[in-house]
PDB file of C-alpha atoms in Angstrom:
ATOM      1  CA  MET A1438      40.210 -34.441 -57.304  1.00 70.00           C
ATOM      2  CA  GLY A1439      40.693 -31.139 -58.302  1.00 73.00           C
ATOM      3  CA  GLU A1440      36.798 -30.702 -58.636  1.00 82.00           C
ATOM      4  CA  VAL A1441      36.691 -31.669 -54.873  1.00 75.00           C
ATOM      5  CA  GLN A1442      39.592 -29.230 -53.743  1.00 79.00           C
ATOM      6  CA  GLY A1443      37.840 -26.347 -55.551  1.00 78.00           C
ATOM      7  CA  GLU A1444      34.556 -27.055 -53.984  1.00 76.00           C
ATOM      8  CA  ARG A1445      36.351 -27.220 -50.379  1.00 77.00           C
ATOM      9  CA  GLN A1446      37.956 -24.127 -51.005  1.00 78.00           C
ATOM     10  CA  LYS A1447      34.479 -22.544 -51.649  1.00 78.00           C
ATOM     11  CA  LEU A1448      33.190 -24.013 -48.522  1.00 74.00           C
ATOM     12  CA  ALA A1449      36.073 -22.325 -46.670  1.00 76.00           C
ATOM     13  CA  HIS A1450      35.390 -19.250 -47.971  1.00 77.00           C
ATOM     14  CA  ILE A1451      31.592 -19.276 -47.287  1.00 75.00           C
ATOM     15  CA  ILE A1452      32.320 -20.131 -43.780  1.00 74.00           C
ATOM     16  CA  SER A1453      35.078 -17.630 -43.482  1.00 73.00           C
ATOM     17  CA  GLN A1454      32.723 -14.875 -44.606  1.00 72.00           C
ATOM     18  CA  SER A1455      29.957 -15.896 -42.495  1.00 69.00           C
ATOM     19  CA  ARG A1456      32.357 -15.812 -39.364  1.00 69.00           C
ATOM     20  CA  HIS A1457      33.516 -12.503 -40.620  1.00 74.00           C
ATOM     21  CA  GLN A1458      29.992 -10.981 -41.085  1.00 75.00           C
ATOM     22  CA  ASP A1459      28.869 -12.195 -37.452  1.00 76.00           C
ATOM     23  CA  ARG A1460      32.239 -10.289 -36.044  1.00 79.00           C
ATOM     24  CA  GLN A1461      30.910  -7.119 -38.195  1.00 83.00           C
ATOM     25  CA  ASN A1462      27.536  -7.416 -36.923  1.00 84.00           C
ATOM     26  CA  TRP A1463      29.161  -7.418 -33.370  1.00 88.00           C
ATOM     27  CA  TRP A1464      31.135  -4.306 -34.120  1.00 88.00           C
ATOM     28  CA  LEU A1465      28.249  -2.638 -35.387  1.00 90.00           C
ATOM     29  CA  LEU A1466      26.374  -3.246 -32.218  1.00 93.00           C
ATOM     30  CA  GLY A1467      29.199  -2.186 -30.332  1.00 94.00           C
ATOM     31  CA  VAL A1468      29.442   0.936 -32.029  1.00 94.00           C
ATOM     32  CA  GLY A1469      25.918   1.989 -31.809  1.00 95.00           C
ATOM     33  CA  LEU A1470      25.849   1.081 -27.971  1.00 96.00           C
ATOM     34  CA  ALA A1471      28.736   3.342 -27.801  1.00 96.00           C
ATOM     35  CA  CYS A1472      27.002   6.306 -29.837  1.00 95.00           C
ATOM     36  CA  LEU A1473      24.053   5.825 -28.047  1.00 95.00           C
ATOM     37  CA  VAL A1474      25.942   6.307 -24.583  1.00 94.00           C
ATOM     38  CA  VAL A1475      27.924   9.149 -25.832  1.00 93.00           C
ATOM     39  CA  GLY A1476      24.991  10.951 -27.497  1.00 89.00           C
ATOM     40  CA  ILE A1477      22.748  10.496 -24.044  1.00 87.00           C
ATOM     41  CA  GLY A1478      26.121  11.984 -22.368  1.00 88.00           C
ATOM     42  CA  LEU A1479      26.615  14.838 -24.475  1.00 87.00           C
ATOM     43  CA  SER A1480      23.210  15.952 -24.959  1.00 80.00           C
ATOM     44  CA  PRO A1481      22.722  17.689 -21.533  1.00 78.00           C
ATOM     45  CA  VAL A1482      26.143  19.296 -22.222  1.00 82.00           C
ATOM     46  CA  LEU A1483      25.290  20.574 -25.975  1.00 79.00           C
ATOM     47  CA  ALA A1484      21.511  21.715 -24.212  1.00 74.00           C
ATOM     48  CA  TYR A1485      23.520  24.074 -21.919  1.00 77.00           C
ATOM     49  CA  LEU A1486      25.595  25.578 -24.753  1.00 82.00           C
ATOM     50  CA  LEU A1487      22.751  26.493 -26.941  1.00 78.00           C
ATOM     51  CA  PRO A1488      21.179  29.653 -26.620  1.00 81.00           C
ATOM     52  CA  SER A1489      18.360  30.294 -23.892  1.00 75.00           C
ATOM     53  CA  SER A1490      15.603  29.853 -26.320  1.00 76.00           C
ATOM     54  CA  VAL A1491      16.592  26.281 -27.710  1.00 78.00           C
ATOM     55  CA  GLY A1492      17.946  24.962 -24.409  1.00 75.00           C
ATOM     56  CA  THR A1493      14.513  25.729 -22.397  1.00 79.00           C
ATOM     57  CA  ARG A1494      12.791  23.991 -25.830  1.00 82.00           C
ATOM     58  CA  VAL A1495      15.042  20.735 -25.325  1.00 79.00           C
ATOM     59  CA  ALA A1496      14.034  20.859 -21.600  1.00 78.00           C
ATOM     60  CA  SER A1497      10.434  21.299 -22.600  1.00 83.00           C
ATOM     61  CA  PHE A1498      10.554  18.289 -25.119  1.00 84.00           C
ATOM     62  CA  ILE A1499      12.581  16.124 -22.672  1.00 82.00           C
ATOM     63  CA  VAL A1500       9.801  16.991 -19.732  1.00 83.00           C
ATOM     64  CA  GLY A1501       6.940  16.272 -21.954  1.00 84.00           C
ATOM     65  CA  GLU A1502       4.633  18.974 -21.389  1.00 82.00           C
ATOM     66  CA  LYS A1503       2.737  20.616 -24.129  1.00 83.00           C
ATOM     67  CA  ASP A1504       4.841  23.906 -23.673  1.00 86.00           C
ATOM     68  CA  ARG A1505       7.668  25.534 -21.904  1.00 88.00           C
ATOM     69  CA  TRP A1506       5.429  27.229 -19.443  1.00 89.00           C
ATOM     70  CA  ASN A1507       3.765  24.437 -18.322  1.00 89.00           C
ATOM     71  CA  SER A1508       7.340  22.324 -18.333  1.00 89.00           C
ATOM     72  CA  GLY A1509       8.869  24.762 -15.948  1.00 88.00           C
ATOM     73  CA  ALA A1510       5.607  24.707 -13.872  1.00 90.00           C
ATOM     74  CA  MET A1511       5.840  20.822 -13.648  1.00 90.00           C
ATOM     75  CA  MET A1512       9.765  20.972 -12.687  1.00 90.00           C
ATOM     76  CA  MET A1513       9.342  23.814 -10.040  1.00 92.00           C
ATOM     77  CA  ALA A1514       6.333  21.768  -8.430  1.00 93.00           C
ATOM     78  CA  ILE A1515       8.490  18.558  -8.279  1.00 92.00           C
ATOM     79  CA  SER A1516      11.711  20.676  -7.223  1.00 93.00           C
ATOM     80  CA  ASN A1517      10.182  22.715  -4.321  1.00 95.00           C
ATOM     81  CA  PRO A1518       6.319  21.767  -3.528  1.00 95.00           C
ATOM     82  CA  GLU A1519       5.960  24.374  -0.577  1.00 96.00           C
ATOM     83  CA  GLY A1520       7.799  27.438  -2.599  1.00 95.00           C
ATOM     84  CA  TRP A1521       5.393  26.402  -5.672  1.00 94.00           C
ATOM     85  CA  GLN A1522       2.481  26.542  -3.748  1.00 93.00           C
ATOM     86  CA  ARG A1523       3.325  30.207  -2.512  1.00 93.00           C
ATOM     87  CA  VAL A1524       4.039  31.197  -6.058  1.00 94.00           C
ATOM     88  CA  ARG A1525       0.410  29.983  -6.782  1.00 92.00           C
ATOM     89  CA  GLU A1526      -1.141  31.525  -3.771  1.00 89.00           C
ATOM     90  CA  ASP A1527       0.882  34.962  -4.260  1.00 90.00           C
ATOM     91  CA  SER A1528      -0.141  34.830  -8.092  1.00 91.00           C
ATOM     92  CA  GLN A1529      -3.990  34.334  -7.024  1.00 89.00           C
ATOM     93  CA  LEU A1530      -3.836  37.103  -4.545  1.00 88.00           C
ATOM     94  CA  VAL A1531      -2.213  39.310  -7.022  1.00 90.00           C
ATOM     95  CA  GLU A1532      -4.851  38.414  -9.781  1.00 90.00           C
ATOM     96  CA  THR A1533      -7.905  38.828  -7.495  1.00 87.00           C
ATOM     97  CA  ASN A1534      -6.675  42.487  -6.651  1.00 88.00           C
ATOM     98  CA  ARG A1535      -5.217  43.362  -9.969  1.00 90.00           C
ATOM     99  CA  ASP A1536      -7.345  46.441 -10.531  1.00 90.00           C
ATOM    100  CA  ARG A1537      -6.820  47.911  -6.900  1.00 87.00           C
ATOM    101  CA  ILE A1538      -2.976  47.208  -7.183  1.00 87.00           C
ATOM    102  CA  ALA A1539      -2.940  49.260 -10.594  1.00 87.00           C
ATOM    103  CA  ALA A1540      -4.849  52.137  -8.750  1.00 85.00           C
ATOM    104  CA  CYS A1541      -2.517  52.116  -5.722  1.00 84.00           C
ATOM    105  CA  GLN A1542       0.543  52.277  -8.009  1.00 84.00           C
ATOM    106  CA  LYS A1543      -1.262  54.994 -10.178  1.00 82.00           C
ATOM    107  CA  ALA A1544      -1.991  56.967  -6.904  1.00 79.00           C
ATOM    108  CA  ALA A1545       1.573  56.237  -5.274  1.00 78.00           C
ATOM    109  CA  SER A1546       3.052  57.434  -8.458  1.00 80.00           C
ATOM    110  CA  GLY A1547       1.715  60.899  -8.288  1.00 73.00           C
ATOM    111  CA  GLN A1548       2.930  61.347  -4.680  1.00 65.00           C
ATOM    112  CA  GLU A1549       6.568  62.105  -3.204  1.00 61.00           C
ATOM    113  CA  LYS A1550       7.059  60.954   0.096  1.00 64.00           C
ATOM    114  CA  THR A1551       3.862  59.641   1.676  1.00 70.00           C
ATOM    115  CA  GLN A1552       1.177  57.457   0.563  1.00 70.00           C
ATOM    116  CA  LYS A1553      -2.322  56.662   1.335  1.00 73.00           C
ATOM    117  CA  PRO A1554      -2.763  53.155   2.496  1.00 79.00           C
ATOM    118  CA  CYS A1555      -3.955  50.659  -0.331  1.00 81.00           C
ATOM    119  CA  ILE A1556      -6.420  48.260   0.994  1.00 81.00           C
ATOM    120  CA  ILE A1557      -6.638  44.385  -0.910  1.00 82.00           C
ATOM    121  CA  THR A1558      -8.833  41.600  -0.260  1.00 77.00           C
ATOM    122  CA  VAL A1559      -7.351  38.465   1.057  1.00 80.00           C
ATOM    123  CA  PRO A1560      -9.286  35.628   0.286  1.00 72.00           C
ATOM    124  CA  ALA A1561      -9.948  32.987   2.739  1.00 76.00           C
ATOM    125  CA  GLN A1562      -7.458  29.977   2.441  1.00 71.00           C
ATOM    126  CA  GLN A1563      -8.994  27.105   0.954  1.00 67.00           C
ATOM    127  CA  GLU A1564      -8.138  23.746   1.831  1.00 62.00           C
TER     128      GLU A1564
END
């Protein structure tokens, strides 16, 4: 009879450990999910608090572009498509006339109040 009582206690101990392990697994899952939510919530705050160069690298990583320049361009294009198109057109205009603009700046730096007109080429709008 003592042997049966001992086996019964062993089985009861095994069952209680199993229940305790299930409870621990649920606690582990809950804590893991809570940490995930807190981490996602804190990451923008931490990126804001970091120095600018690190924050922009984090933003570039999150956006998924190959570098910060392309990440910024993509964000600007999505945020304000018309404004981004104007930036691109203005950049093209300056690039096309870079040598003339440099010559005009050089000529203007030698003059005091009057300036000769500078002529630049404006390409036809491509559609």
